[in-house]
mmCIF file of C-alpha atoms and ligand atoms in Angstrom:
data_model
loop_
_atom_site.group_PDB
_atom_site.id
_atom_site.type_symbol
_atom_site.label_atom_id
_atom_site.label_comp_id
_atom_site.label_asym_id
_atom_site.label_seq_id
_atom_site.Cartn_x
_atom_site.Cartn_y
_atom_site.Cartn_z
ATOM 1 C CA MET A 1263 -0.514 0.377 0.165
ATOM 2 C CA ALA A 1264 1.400 3.335 -1.401
ATOM 3 C CA GLU A 1265 1.639 6.365 1.557
ATOM 4 C CA LEU A 1266 2.140 9.665 1.377
ATOM 5 C CA ARG A 1267 5.066 10.610 3.799
ATOM 6 C CA ARG A 1268 5.839 14.572 4.524
ATOM 7 C CA GLU A 1269 8.874 15.605 5.247
ATOM 8 C CA PRO A 1270 9.798 17.407 8.749
ATOM 9 C CA ILE A 1271 11.776 20.171 7.988
ATOM 10 C CA LEU A 1272 11.355 20.877 4.033
ATOM 11 C CA GLN A 1273 7.725 19.271 4.486
ATOM 12 C CA ARG A 1274 7.448 18.041 1.269
ATOM 13 C CA TRP A 1275 5.090 15.435 0.645
ATOM 14 C CA VAL A 1276 6.979 12.287 -1.338
ATOM 15 C CA ALA A 1277 4.483 10.099 -2.776
ATOM 16 C CA ILE A 1278 5.763 5.445 -1.132
ATOM 17 C CA THR A 1279 4.976 3.421 -2.982
ATOM 18 C CA GLY A 1280 7.144 0.725 -1.706
ATOM 19 C CA GLN A 1281 7.525 -1.879 -4.231
ATOM 20 C CA ARG A 1282 10.141 -5.166 -4.243
ATOM 21 C CA TRP A 1283 12.603 -4.611 -5.813
ATOM 22 C CA GLU A 1284 12.569 -7.001 -7.731
ATOM 23 C CA VAL A 1285 8.652 -5.933 -9.261
ATOM 24 C CA LEU A 1286 10.885 -2.754 -10.536
ATOM 25 C CA SER A 1287 13.986 -3.988 -11.974
ATOM 26 C CA GLU A 1288 10.607 -6.791 -14.200
ATOM 27 C CA LEU A 1289 8.919 -3.589 -14.674
ATOM 28 C CA LEU A 1290 12.451 -1.289 -16.052
ATOM 29 C CA ARG A 1291 13.320 -4.923 -18.119
ATOM 30 C CA GLN A 1292 10.266 -4.381 -19.936
ATOM 31 C CA ARG A 1293 10.235 -0.962 -20.562
ATOM 32 C CA ARG A 1294 13.452 -1.218 -22.006
ATOM 33 C CA GLU A 1295 12.780 -4.319 -24.236
ATOM 34 C CA GLN A 1296 9.020 -2.329 -25.029
ATOM 35 C CA ARG A 1297 10.588 0.549 -26.177
ATOM 36 C CA GLY A 1298 10.304 1.158 -30.155
ATOM 37 C CA ARG A 1299 7.856 -1.839 -30.212
ATOM 38 C CA THR A 1300 4.425 -1.263 -29.909
ATOM 39 C CA CYS A 1301 2.828 1.500 -27.943
ATOM 40 C CA PRO A 1302 -0.162 1.011 -25.641
ATOM 41 C CA PHE A 1303 -1.366 4.253 -26.306
ATOM 42 C CA CYS A 1304 -0.894 4.139 -30.221
ATOM 43 C CA PRO A 1305 -4.967 3.814 -31.903
ATOM 44 C CA GLY A 1306 -6.333 -0.167 -31.881
ATOM 45 C CA LYS A 1307 -4.740 -1.087 -28.739
ATOM 46 C CA GLU A 1308 -7.414 0.739 -26.951
ATOM 47 C CA HIS A 1309 -7.769 -2.915 -24.733
ATOM 48 C CA GLU A 1310 -4.423 -2.499 -23.164
ATOM 49 C CA THR A 1311 -5.672 0.890 -21.485
ATOM 50 C CA PRO A 1312 -8.423 0.641 -18.321
ATOM 51 C CA SER A 1313 -11.502 1.835 -19.703
ATOM 52 C CA GLU A 1314 -11.653 5.621 -20.864
ATOM 53 C CA VAL A 1315 -13.254 8.393 -18.672
ATOM 54 C CA PHE A 1316 -13.630 10.655 -20.929
ATOM 55 C CA ALA A 1317 -12.987 11.552 -24.730
ATOM 56 C CA LEU A 1318 -13.551 13.496 -27.440
ATOM 57 C CA ARG A 1319 -14.067 11.180 -30.297
ATOM 58 C CA ASN A 1320 -16.392 11.209 -34.091
ATOM 59 C CA PRO A 1321 -19.536 10.081 -33.291
ATOM 60 C CA THR A 1322 -19.935 6.923 -35.429
ATOM 61 C CA SER A 1323 -16.960 5.266 -33.019
ATOM 62 C CA SER A 1324 -17.778 3.338 -29.458
ATOM 63 C CA ARG A 1325 -16.338 4.068 -25.979
ATOM 64 C CA ASN A 1326 -13.089 2.473 -25.688
ATOM 65 C CA GLY A 1327 -12.622 1.838 -29.781
ATOM 66 C CA GLU A 1328 -10.802 3.733 -32.192
ATOM 67 C CA GLY A 1329 -11.958 7.350 -34.162
ATOM 68 C CA TRP A 1330 -10.711 8.978 -30.889
ATOM 69 C CA SER A 1331 -8.839 12.992 -31.492
ATOM 70 C CA VAL A 1332 -8.003 12.701 -27.591
ATOM 71 C CA ARG A 1333 -8.767 10.069 -25.178
ATOM 72 C CA VAL A 1334 -8.484 9.744 -20.888
ATOM 73 C CA VAL A 1335 -8.050 6.518 -19.245
ATOM 74 C CA PRO A 1336 -6.776 5.775 -15.339
ATOM 75 C CA ASN A 1337 -2.973 5.631 -15.194
ATOM 76 C CA LYS A 1338 -2.372 1.548 -15.389
ATOM 77 C CA PHE A 1339 0.357 2.140 -12.507
ATOM 78 C CA PRO A 1340 -1.111 4.991 -11.035
ATOM 79 C CA VAL A 1341 0.869 6.293 -7.737
ATOM 80 C CA LEU A 1342 -2.172 6.975 -6.141
ATOM 81 C CA ARG A 1343 -5.291 4.798 -5.169
ATOM 82 C CA ILE A 1344 -9.029 5.676 -5.789
ATOM 83 C CA GLU A 1345 -11.361 3.964 -2.891
ATOM 84 C CA GLY A 1346 -10.516 4.154 0.492
ATOM 85 C CA GLU A 1347 -10.782 6.120 3.357
ATOM 86 C CA ILE A 1348 -7.429 9.206 3.900
ATOM 87 C CA GLU A 1349 -6.314 8.370 7.086
ATOM 88 C CA ARG A 1350 -3.524 11.268 8.097
ATOM 89 C CA ILE A 1351 -1.823 9.599 10.971
ATOM 90 C CA GLY A 1352 1.323 11.455 13.040
ATOM 91 C CA GLU A 1353 4.695 9.005 14.194
ATOM 92 C CA GLY A 1354 6.229 11.365 16.468
ATOM 93 C CA VAL A 1355 7.874 13.875 14.345
ATOM 94 C CA PHE A 1356 6.976 12.203 10.635
ATOM 95 C CA ASP A 1357 3.060 13.353 9.074
ATOM 96 C CA GLN A 1358 1.479 10.296 6.557
ATOM 97 C CA ALA A 1359 -1.839 9.999 4.803
ATOM 98 C CA SER A 1360 -3.085 7.496 3.230
ATOM 99 C CA ALA A 1361 -2.074 7.771 -1.152
ATOM 100 C CA ILE A 1362 -5.365 8.805 -2.056
ATOM 101 C CA GLY A 1363 -5.950 9.597 -5.033
ATOM 102 C CA ALA A 1364 -6.439 9.623 -8.958
ATOM 103 C CA HIS A 1365 -3.777 9.740 -11.566
ATOM 104 C CA GLU A 1366 -4.864 9.783 -15.069
ATOM 105 C CA ILE A 1367 -3.302 9.942 -18.517
ATOM 106 C CA VAL A 1368 -4.266 12.472 -21.347
ATOM 107 C CA ILE A 1369 -3.782 10.830 -24.380
ATOM 108 C CA GLU A 1370 -3.254 14.060 -26.527
ATOM 109 C CA THR A 1371 -3.419 12.307 -30.037
ATOM 110 C CA PRO A 1372 -3.747 8.867 -31.616
ATOM 111 C CA SER A 1373 -0.487 10.577 -34.350
ATOM 112 C CA HIS A 1374 2.400 8.045 -32.113
ATOM 113 C CA SER A 1375 4.916 10.669 -33.037
ATOM 114 C CA ALA A 1376 3.372 14.331 -33.442
ATOM 115 C CA ASP A 1377 4.047 16.945 -31.040
ATOM 116 C CA TRP A 1378 2.076 20.350 -29.781
ATOM 117 C CA GLY A 1379 4.267 21.814 -32.420
ATOM 118 C CA THR A 1380 3.366 20.130 -35.269
ATOM 119 C CA MET A 1381 -0.502 19.663 -34.034
ATOM 120 C CA ALA A 1382 -3.273 21.929 -35.812
ATOM 121 C CA VAL A 1383 -4.371 23.811 -33.027
ATOM 122 C CA GLY A 1384 -7.157 23.042 -33.023
ATOM 123 C CA GLU A 1385 -5.923 19.615 -32.163
ATOM 124 C CA VAL A 1386 -4.266 20.991 -28.619
ATOM 125 C CA ALA A 1387 -7.179 22.819 -27.559
ATOM 126 C CA GLY A 1388 -8.734 19.291 -27.564
ATOM 127 C CA VAL A 1389 -6.064 18.730 -25.209
ATOM 128 C CA LEU A 1390 -6.433 21.940 -22.825
ATOM 129 C CA ARG A 1391 -10.213 20.598 -22.880
ATOM 130 C CA ALA A 1392 -9.497 17.332 -21.950
ATOM 131 C CA TYR A 1393 -7.845 18.562 -19.383
ATOM 132 C CA ARG A 1394 -10.244 21.261 -17.822
ATOM 133 C CA GLN A 1395 -13.447 17.954 -17.907
ATOM 134 C CA ARG A 1396 -10.678 16.503 -16.012
ATOM 135 C CA SER A 1397 -10.176 19.195 -13.698
ATOM 136 C CA LEU A 1398 -13.660 19.794 -13.166
ATOM 137 C CA ASP A 1399 -15.671 16.366 -13.085
ATOM 138 C CA LEU A 1400 -12.247 15.136 -10.488
ATOM 139 C CA ARG A 1401 -12.517 17.623 -7.906
ATOM 140 C CA GLY A 1402 -16.382 16.204 -7.707
ATOM 141 C CA ASP A 1403 -14.421 14.550 -4.995
ATOM 142 C CA GLU A 1404 -14.191 15.816 -1.621
ATOM 143 C CA ARG A 1405 -11.265 14.416 -0.206
ATOM 144 C CA PHE A 1406 -8.940 16.027 -2.704
ATOM 145 C CA ARG A 1407 -6.998 18.740 -2.412
ATOM 146 C CA GLN A 1408 -5.100 19.253 -5.517
ATOM 147 C CA ILE A 1409 -5.220 18.986 -9.225
ATOM 148 C CA MET A 1410 -1.661 18.941 -10.618
ATOM 149 C CA ILE A 1411 -1.409 18.515 -14.244
ATOM 150 C CA ALA A 1412 2.453 17.245 -15.640
ATOM 151 C CA ARG A 1413 3.079 16.825 -19.111
ATOM 152 C CA ASN A 1414 6.575 15.763 -20.104
ATOM 153 C CA HIS A 1415 8.104 14.974 -23.722
ATOM 154 C CA GLY A 1416 11.674 14.224 -25.362
ATOM 155 C CA PRO A 1417 14.111 11.122 -24.711
ATOM 156 C CA GLY A 1418 14.012 9.806 -21.938
ATOM 157 C CA VAL A 1419 10.989 10.116 -21.700
ATOM 158 C CA PRO A 1420 9.261 6.200 -20.939
ATOM 159 C CA ILE A 1421 6.581 5.785 -23.330
ATOM 160 C CA ALA A 1422 7.139 7.956 -26.632
ATOM 161 C CA HIS A 1423 3.315 8.653 -27.336
ATOM 162 C CA PRO A 1424 2.098 12.356 -26.622
ATOM 163 C CA HIS A 1425 0.250 12.626 -22.999
ATOM 164 C CA THR A 1426 -0.542 13.950 -20.247
ATOM 165 C CA HIS A 1427 -0.854 12.817 -16.379
ATOM 166 C CA VAL A 1428 -3.273 14.529 -14.415
ATOM 167 C CA MET A 1429 -2.763 14.142 -10.512
ATOM 168 C CA ALA A 1430 -6.358 14.784 -7.607
ATOM 169 C CA LEU A 1431 -3.969 14.446 -4.180
ATOM 170 C CA PRO A 1432 -5.752 14.527 -0.520
ATOM 171 C CA VAL A 1433 -2.407 17.150 0.087
ATOM 172 C CA ILE A 1434 -1.050 20.316 -1.249
ATOM 173 C CA PRO A 1435 2.188 19.910 -3.463
ATOM 174 C CA ARG A 1436 5.051 21.757 -1.588
ATOM 175 C CA ARG A 1437 5.168 23.553 -4.932
ATOM 176 C CA ILE A 1438 2.225 25.097 -4.362
ATOM 177 C CA GLU A 1439 2.550 25.911 -1.053
ATOM 178 C CA ASP A 1440 5.179 28.202 -1.051
ATOM 179 C CA GLU A 1441 3.704 29.957 -3.974
ATOM 180 C CA VAL A 1442 0.181 30.840 -2.159
ATOM 181 C CA ARG A 1443 2.340 31.646 0.383
ATOM 182 C CA GLY A 1444 4.482 34.558 -1.366
ATOM 183 C CA LEU A 1445 1.413 35.292 -2.873
ATOM 184 C CA LEU A 1446 -0.317 36.228 0.745
ATOM 185 C CA ASP A 1447 3.204 37.535 1.708
ATOM 186 C CA TYR A 1448 2.957 39.414 -1.688
ATOM 187 C CA HIS A 1449 -0.668 40.514 -0.988
ATOM 188 C CA GLY A 1450 -0.224 40.969 3.142
ATOM 189 C CA ARG A 1451 2.686 43.468 1.587
ATOM 190 C CA LYS A 1452 0.758 45.303 -1.318
ATOM 191 C CA GLU A 1453 -2.481 45.046 -2.009
ATOM 192 C CA ARG A 1454 -2.178 43.383 -4.920
ATOM 193 C CA CYS A 1455 -1.138 40.228 -7.253
ATOM 194 C CA GLY A 1456 2.522 39.644 -7.371
ATOM 195 C CA TYR A 1457 1.150 37.644 -10.358
ATOM 196 C CA CYS A 1458 -0.471 40.638 -11.415
ATOM 197 C CA ASP A 1459 2.397 42.821 -11.052
ATOM 198 C CA ILE A 1460 4.793 41.121 -13.344
ATOM 199 C CA ILE A 1461 2.771 41.171 -15.576
ATOM 200 C CA ARG A 1462 2.200 44.603 -16.100
ATOM 201 C CA GLN A 1463 6.048 45.064 -15.831
ATOM 202 C CA GLU A 1464 7.174 43.055 -18.002
ATOM 203 C CA LEU A 1465 4.171 44.203 -20.453
ATOM 204 C CA SER A 1466 5.962 47.624 -20.585
ATOM 205 C CA SER A 1467 9.428 46.485 -20.266
ATOM 206 C CA GLY A 1468 8.727 43.467 -22.632
ATOM 207 C CA VAL A 1469 12.902 42.337 -22.430
ATOM 208 C CA ARG A 1470 11.736 38.578 -20.974
ATOM 209 C CA VAL A 1471 7.791 38.433 -23.975
ATOM 210 C CA ILE A 1472 8.188 35.930 -25.993
ATOM 211 C CA ARG A 1473 4.586 36.480 -26.759
ATOM 212 C CA GLU A 1474 1.730 38.209 -26.015
ATOM 213 C CA THR A 1475 -1.901 37.789 -26.935
ATOM 214 C CA GLY A 1476 -5.321 38.824 -25.731
ATOM 215 C CA MET A 1477 -5.696 36.695 -22.951
ATOM 216 C CA PHE A 1478 -2.013 34.974 -22.921
ATOM 217 C CA LEU A 1479 1.306 36.283 -21.840
ATOM 218 C CA ALA A 1480 4.840 33.874 -22.114
ATOM 219 C CA LEU A 1481 7.566 35.406 -20.747
ATOM 220 C CA ALA A 1482 10.590 33.866 -20.046
ATOM 221 C CA SER A 1483 11.214 34.835 -16.024
ATOM 222 C CA TYR A 1484 13.123 36.197 -15.181
ATOM 223 C CA ALA A 1485 14.834 34.605 -12.514
ATOM 224 C CA ALA A 1486 14.657 31.216 -14.146
ATOM 225 C CA ARG A 1487 15.647 28.205 -13.294
ATOM 226 C CA TYR A 1488 16.591 26.459 -16.452
ATOM 227 C CA PRO A 1489 17.189 27.481 -19.682
ATOM 228 C CA PHE A 1490 14.351 28.271 -21.852
ATOM 229 C CA GLU A 1491 11.382 28.420 -18.771
ATOM 230 C CA THR A 1492 9.301 29.712 -19.687
ATOM 231 C CA TRP A 1493 5.978 30.545 -17.720
ATOM 232 C CA ILE A 1494 2.037 30.995 -19.120
ATOM 233 C CA LEU A 1495 -0.047 32.681 -17.068
ATOM 234 C CA PRO A 1496 -3.435 34.282 -17.983
ATOM 235 C CA LYS A 1497 -3.672 38.323 -18.597
ATOM 236 C CA ALA A 1498 -6.650 38.544 -16.918
ATOM 237 C CA HIS A 1499 -6.250 37.608 -12.336
ATOM 238 C CA ALA A 1500 -7.730 34.683 -12.278
ATOM 239 C CA HIS A 1501 -6.612 31.548 -9.446
ATOM 240 C CA ASP A 1502 -8.076 28.576 -11.063
ATOM 241 C CA PHE A 1503 -7.169 27.175 -14.157
ATOM 242 C CA GLY A 1504 -11.042 25.300 -14.149
ATOM 243 C CA THR A 1505 -12.244 28.032 -15.448
ATOM 244 C CA LEU A 1506 -10.993 28.993 -18.362
ATOM 245 C CA LYS A 1507 -13.442 29.508 -20.612
ATOM 246 C CA ASP A 1508 -14.301 27.727 -24.653
ATOM 247 C CA ASP A 1509 -13.040 30.719 -25.973
ATOM 248 C CA GLN A 1510 -9.783 31.495 -24.147
ATOM 249 C CA LEU A 1511 -8.959 27.516 -25.138
ATOM 250 C CA PRO A 1512 -8.365 27.483 -28.378
ATOM 251 C CA GLU A 1513 -5.964 31.388 -27.418
ATOM 252 C CA LEU A 1514 -4.358 28.847 -25.220
ATOM 253 C CA ALA A 1515 -3.603 26.768 -27.430
ATOM 254 C CA GLY A 1516 -2.077 28.389 -30.456
ATOM 255 C CA LEU A 1517 0.630 29.396 -28.016
ATOM 256 C CA LEU A 1518 0.734 26.446 -27.057
ATOM 257 C CA GLN A 1519 1.758 25.198 -30.221
ATOM 258 C CA SER A 1520 3.913 27.843 -30.968
ATOM 259 C CA LEU A 1521 5.908 27.602 -28.034
ATOM 260 C CA SER A 1522 6.992 24.298 -29.026
ATOM 261 C CA GLY A 1523 7.481 24.654 -32.510
ATOM 262 C CA ALA A 1524 10.537 26.802 -31.521
ATOM 263 C CA LEU A 1525 11.545 24.289 -28.923
ATOM 264 C CA HIS A 1526 11.931 22.444 -31.780
ATOM 265 C CA SER A 1527 13.016 24.763 -34.343
ATOM 266 C CA LEU A 1528 16.271 25.960 -31.405
ATOM 267 C CA LEU A 1529 16.693 22.035 -30.481
ATOM 268 C CA ASP A 1530 16.970 19.245 -31.784
ATOM 269 C CA GLU A 1531 15.157 16.543 -29.899
ATOM 270 C CA PRO A 1532 14.197 19.230 -27.446
ATOM 271 C CA ALA A 1533 13.118 17.176 -23.515
ATOM 272 C CA TYR A 1534 11.038 19.575 -21.988
ATOM 273 C CA SER A 1535 8.639 19.768 -19.097
ATOM 274 C CA LEU A 1536 5.633 21.422 -18.818
ATOM 275 C CA VAL A 1537 3.101 21.830 -15.308
ATOM 276 C CA VAL A 1538 -0.650 23.123 -14.916
ATOM 277 C CA HIS A 1539 0.032 25.915 -11.256
ATOM 278 C CA THR A 1540 -3.686 26.179 -9.680
ATOM 279 C CA SER A 1541 -5.414 26.843 -6.801
ATOM 280 C CA PRO A 1542 -5.658 24.170 -4.605
ATOM 281 C CA LEU A 1543 -9.593 23.271 -3.633
ATOM 282 C CA HIS A 1544 -12.393 22.725 -1.308
ATOM 283 C CA ARG A 1545 -11.618 24.884 1.842
ATOM 284 C CA PHE A 1546 -7.997 25.918 0.386
ATOM 285 C CA THR A 1547 -9.207 27.592 -2.230
ATOM 286 C CA GLU A 1548 -7.506 30.943 -2.853
ATOM 287 C CA PRO A 1549 -8.505 33.698 -4.724
ATOM 288 C CA ARG A 1550 -5.498 35.184 -4.905
ATOM 289 C CA TYR A 1551 -4.078 32.421 -6.384
ATOM 290 C CA HIS A 1552 -3.125 33.461 -10.653
ATOM 291 C CA TRP A 1553 -3.014 29.951 -12.497
ATOM 292 C CA HIS A 1554 -0.517 30.059 -14.600
ATOM 293 C CA MET A 1555 1.364 26.842 -16.509
ATOM 294 C CA GLU A 1556 4.645 26.345 -16.667
ATOM 295 C CA ILE A 1557 7.353 25.048 -18.894
ATOM 296 C CA ARG A 1558 10.972 23.559 -18.051
ATOM 297 C CA VAL A 1559 13.832 22.553 -20.935
ATOM 298 C CA ARG A 1560 16.043 20.269 -20.196
ATOM 299 C CA LEU A 1561 19.734 19.919 -21.440
ATOM 300 C CA ALA A 1562 22.306 17.787 -20.443
ATOM 301 C CA LEU A 1563 24.663 21.286 -19.711
ATOM 302 C CA VAL A 1564 24.219 22.184 -16.261
ATOM 303 C CA GLY A 1565 23.617 18.365 -14.160
ATOM 304 C CA GLY A 1566 22.804 18.081 -10.571
ATOM 305 C CA PHE A 1567 23.862 20.710 -8.919
ATOM 306 C CA GLU A 1568 20.478 21.774 -8.202
ATOM 307 C CA TRP A 1569 19.725 18.791 -6.331
ATOM 308 C CA GLY A 1570 21.925 19.048 -3.457
ATOM 309 C CA THR A 1571 22.087 22.218 -2.498
ATOM 310 C CA GLY A 1572 17.930 23.774 -3.872
ATOM 311 C CA PHE A 1573 20.183 26.176 -5.577
ATOM 312 C CA PHE A 1574 19.850 26.602 -9.378
ATOM 313 C CA VAL A 1575 22.411 27.918 -11.328
ATOM 314 C CA ASN A 1576 20.721 29.017 -14.965
ATOM 315 C CA PRO A 1577 23.683 29.398 -18.203
ATOM 316 C CA LEU A 1578 21.292 31.104 -20.224
ATOM 317 C CA ALA A 1579 19.824 34.073 -19.340
ATOM 318 C CA PRO A 1580 15.947 34.884 -19.384
ATOM 319 C CA GLU A 1581 16.182 37.775 -22.416
ATOM 320 C CA GLU A 1582 18.403 36.108 -24.379
ATOM 321 C CA ALA A 1583 16.482 32.832 -24.159
ATOM 322 C CA ALA A 1584 12.586 35.603 -24.440
ATOM 323 C CA ARG A 1585 14.586 36.883 -27.586
ATOM 324 C CA LEU A 1586 15.485 33.651 -29.109
ATOM 325 C CA LEU A 1587 11.764 31.691 -28.930
ATOM 326 C CA ARG A 1588 10.102 35.158 -29.820
ATOM 327 C CA GLY A 1589 12.079 35.041 -33.187
ATOM 328 C CA GLU A 1590 11.104 31.720 -33.203
ATOM 329 C CA VAL A 1591 7.522 32.372 -33.016
ATOM 330 C CA ALA A 1592 7.075 35.227 -34.484
ATOM 331 C CA GLU A 1593 8.713 33.372 -37.378
ATOM 332 C CA ALA A 1594 5.894 31.597 -37.102
ATOM 333 C CA HIS A 1595 3.023 33.877 -37.083
ATOM 334 C CA PRO A 1596 4.511 36.861 -38.287
ATOM 335 C CA ALA A 1597 2.798 39.579 -36.847
ATOM 336 C CA LYS A 1598 0.388 40.776 -39.147
ATOM 337 C CA SER A 1599 0.383 44.517 -40.422
ATOM 338 C CA GLY A 1600 -0.757 47.022 -38.105
ATOM 339 C CA ASP A 1601 0.471 45.495 -35.066
HETATM 340 ZN ZN1 ZN B 2 2.120 5.267 -29.780
HETATM 341 ZN ZN1 ZN B 3 -2.587 37.903 -10.290
HETATM 342 ZN ZN1 ZN B 4 4.103 27.819 -10.585
#
């Protein structure tokens, strides 16, 4: 049985799934063998995944059959389990909670080798629609305090087929807690949202702006921890990703598509991760939070330093990253005359 354990000094939650090493090494061996052979996320393999909980599919197709464009299924190897009561146990200095939660996979496209940069904007919008639907659906369960959406792409990801993990957690992850605390502290001093202030300032200086659309801003973070670290924020204050409106989907999709395309044209086989950071849920809801996405590129330039120290070394200035990405994005989306 998996456990959620909290480190008492830094207050980080970790899911300990507690498998035996024999089982893990067998899994690793299977993955090595499977690589490049069969993919459980490709069309025609629907029976190899658990039954779908959501799909965008053509009206004549049937559930768990072919004919879908986006498909969401429970993870076959979930870190968290949906059934059971959440027990919270203290053992001296240590906090523990049962690993109850949901762990789902969004299979983003039928095409095994696609990425957002090569997909149509409408297809990427379908992926965002699935994110939002799962975020809204999973919060119906009052036990969950946070929805996490995370996507990895590129070499090193066990299954290459484009997919995203969606987790509903019974605890609030440290990263979100830190951001909430920082925003509340900022709000306490200035009575304004820190991210709204950043957006205003970055738009007026422009040096770290990658692309601005009517409703969203993509920027290189002032103190970026990683090369090409990119934040995407709604320009109007909104605390919850679930509040994303239908008319925002294609615009955000277009922005993500152009960013992914830019990373692909700048970097050879880019490995990158994307997370959605959004307000905790239910009684932990924080309207002063400002939801956003963070993209991080994994480059083998500086390895392991931050692991032991928490001190990041970034060899690429955010202003330079913004200049490069802005150039690529502008090439894909030439400004209309009069813009
Ligand atoms: Zn595939
Ligand atoms: Zn704000
Ligand atoms: Zn964040």
